[in-house]
Amino acid sequence: MLIWCLPPIVLARGIRQKDRFVIAVGAIVASLTLVSNKPYLGWPRHTRDPMLLGILLTSVSFFIRRWLARGPGRIRHGFTAARLSGTDKHWINVGSAGFGLLSPHSTTPDPQTSGPDDFRFGGGQTGGGGAGGDF
């Protein structure tokens, strides 16, 4: 039961204290809770689940950004959707470098090696008709 109660508590505390780090932690905990709910409840996983989670997170962030931008002076309760400093860019660069290191290796398939005897010309010809074909 605590798995569902913890994210709203962390997010509420971060918003109340206007602490960006606690808000980020709350968002991460909420995302992990959404990802782990189905296995925790014993529901089957589907291949579409990550896509639906991405759509949900994108929709929530889009809604919050528009809600903040429509406030008086583009600010609501001390929060704004506008970038206020260059430190965000630094954290984005750090995060992308970290995720790059954590991501699995390239998913390109290994080249198939074959000996010189495996190479055959023919292009799908079934008979010995040659280039003079039937016209």
Short mmCIF file of C-alpha atoms in Angstrom, two decimals:
data_model
loop_
_atom_site.label_atom_id
_atom_site.label_comp_id
_atom_site.label_asym_id
_atom_site.label_seq_id
_atom_site.Cartn_x
_atom_site.Cartn_y
_atom_site.Cartn_z
CA MET A 1 0.00 0.00 0.00
CA LEU A 2 2.90 2.34 0.75
CA ILE A 3 4.08 2.01 -2.86
CA TRP A 4 1.07 4.11 -3.96
CA CYS A 5 1.17 6.58 -1.03
CA LEU A 6 4.83 7.56 -1.21
CA PRO A 7 4.94 9.41 -4.59
CA PRO A 8 2.09 11.86 -3.82
CA ILE A 9 3.61 12.57 -0.39
CA VAL A 10 7.06 13.28 -1.86
CA LEU A 11 5.62 15.44 -4.65
CA ALA A 12 3.40 17.39 -2.24
CA ARG A 13 6.35 18.03 0.07
CA GLY A 14 8.53 19.22 -2.83
CA ILE A 15 5.82 21.52 -4.14
CA ARG A 16 5.04 22.88 -0.68
CA GLN A 17 8.71 23.63 0.00
CA LYS A 18 9.37 24.70 -3.62
CA ASP A 19 12.38 22.40 -3.67
CA ARG A 20 13.27 21.43 -7.22
CA PHE A 21 15.34 18.39 -6.17
CA VAL A 22 12.53 16.92 -4.05
CA ILE A 23 10.06 17.51 -6.90
CA ALA A 24 12.41 15.65 -9.29
CA VAL A 25 12.75 12.78 -6.81
CA GLY A 26 8.96 12.67 -6.43
CA ALA A 27 8.52 12.55 -10.20
CA ILE A 28 11.03 9.71 -10.49
CA VAL A 29 9.37 7.78 -7.67
CA ALA A 30 5.96 8.32 -9.31
CA SER A 31 7.30 7.03 -12.65
CA LEU A 32 8.82 3.96 -11.00
CA THR A 33 5.53 3.32 -9.22
CA LEU A 34 3.63 3.45 -12.52
CA VAL A 35 6.13 1.08 -14.10
CA SER A 36 6.04 -1.41 -11.23
CA ASN A 37 2.28 -1.47 -10.58
CA LYS A 38 1.35 -4.19 -13.06
CA PRO A 39 3.87 -6.79 -11.91
CA TYR A 40 3.13 -5.95 -8.29
CA LEU A 41 -0.57 -6.62 -8.82
CA GLY A 42 0.09 -9.69 -10.95
CA TRP A 43 -1.36 -8.16 -14.12
CA PRO A 44 0.18 -9.22 -17.44
CA ARG A 45 2.62 -6.90 -19.13
CA HIS A 46 1.98 -5.80 -22.71
CA THR A 47 4.34 -4.47 -25.34
CA ARG A 48 2.35 -1.26 -25.49
CA ASP A 49 2.86 -0.40 -21.79
CA PRO A 50 6.04 1.72 -22.24
CA MET A 51 4.38 3.62 -25.07
CA LEU A 52 1.32 4.36 -22.95
CA LEU A 53 3.53 5.46 -20.05
CA GLY A 54 5.40 7.82 -22.37
CA ILE A 55 2.15 9.27 -23.68
CA LEU A 56 0.89 9.74 -20.11
CA LEU A 57 4.08 11.47 -18.94
CA THR A 58 4.21 13.70 -22.03
CA SER A 59 0.57 14.67 -21.58
CA VAL A 60 1.04 15.49 -17.89
CA SER A 61 4.12 17.62 -18.56
CA PHE A 62 2.37 19.41 -21.43
CA PHE A 63 -0.68 20.10 -19.23
CA ILE A 64 1.42 21.41 -16.33
CA ARG A 65 3.48 23.65 -18.60
CA ARG A 66 0.38 25.17 -20.22
CA TRP A 67 -1.32 25.58 -16.83
CA LEU A 68 1.71 27.44 -15.48
CA ALA A 69 1.97 29.62 -18.60
CA ARG A 70 -1.69 30.70 -18.34
CA GLY A 71 -1.24 32.05 -14.81
CA PRO A 72 -1.06 35.79 -14.10
CA GLY A 73 2.39 36.91 -15.20
CA ARG A 74 3.02 33.34 -16.44
CA ILE A 75 3.57 32.34 -12.78
CA ARG A 76 1.44 30.24 -10.45
CA HIS A 77 2.24 30.02 -6.73
CA GLY A 78 5.91 30.78 -7.36
CA PHE A 79 6.32 28.24 -10.18
CA THR A 80 6.93 29.13 -13.82
CA ALA A 81 7.38 27.15 -17.01
CA ALA A 82 10.07 29.56 -18.27
CA ARG A 83 13.73 28.65 -17.90
CA LEU A 84 15.21 30.98 -15.31
CA SER A 85 18.89 30.08 -15.42
CA GLY A 86 21.51 28.17 -17.33
CA THR A 87 21.84 25.53 -14.62
CA ASP A 88 19.04 23.53 -16.23
CA LYS A 89 21.15 23.08 -19.33
CA HIS A 90 24.03 21.75 -17.22
CA TRP A 91 21.76 19.18 -15.51
CA ILE A 92 20.30 18.10 -18.84
CA ASN A 93 23.82 17.54 -20.20
CA VAL A 94 24.81 15.59 -17.09
CA GLY A 95 21.64 13.48 -17.28
CA SER A 96 22.04 12.71 -20.97
CA ALA A 97 25.69 11.72 -20.43
CA GLY A 98 24.66 9.47 -17.54
CA PHE A 99 21.90 7.81 -19.52
CA GLY A 100 24.31 7.34 -22.42
CA LEU A 101 26.67 5.43 -20.15
CA LEU A 102 23.86 3.33 -18.69
CA SER A 103 22.19 2.46 -21.99
CA PRO A 104 22.94 -0.91 -23.52
CA HIS A 105 25.44 -1.24 -26.30
CA SER A 106 24.48 -0.62 -29.87
CA THR A 107 21.65 -2.83 -31.07
CA THR A 108 22.98 -3.26 -34.59
CA PRO A 109 23.34 -6.91 -35.55
CA ASP A 110 26.79 -8.42 -35.92
CA PRO A 111 27.87 -8.83 -39.53
CA GLN A 112 27.49 -12.37 -40.78
CA THR A 113 30.73 -13.82 -41.93
CA SER A 114 30.72 -16.28 -44.75
CA GLY A 115 33.43 -18.07 -46.60
CA PRO A 116 34.19 -17.54 -50.29
CA ASP A 117 32.37 -20.79 -51.13
CA ASP A 118 29.06 -19.44 -49.76
CA PHE A 119 28.82 -16.63 -52.32
CA ARG A 120 26.75 -17.52 -55.39
CA PHE A 121 25.70 -15.54 -58.39
CA GLY A 122 22.31 -16.10 -59.92
CA GLY A 123 19.94 -13.39 -58.78
CA GLY A 124 17.03 -15.79 -58.44
CA GLN A 125 17.23 -17.48 -61.83
CA THR A 126 15.61 -20.89 -61.81
CA GLY A 127 16.77 -22.21 -65.13
CA GLY A 128 19.81 -22.00 -67.35
CA GLY A 129 18.18 -19.58 -69.83
CA GLY A 130 21.06 -17.12 -69.85
CA ALA A 131 20.90 -13.51 -71.01
CA GLY A 132 19.20 -14.26 -74.34
CA GLY A 133 15.81 -14.98 -72.64
CA ASP A 134 12.47 -15.40 -74.33
CA PHE A 135 11.15 -12.13 -75.70
#
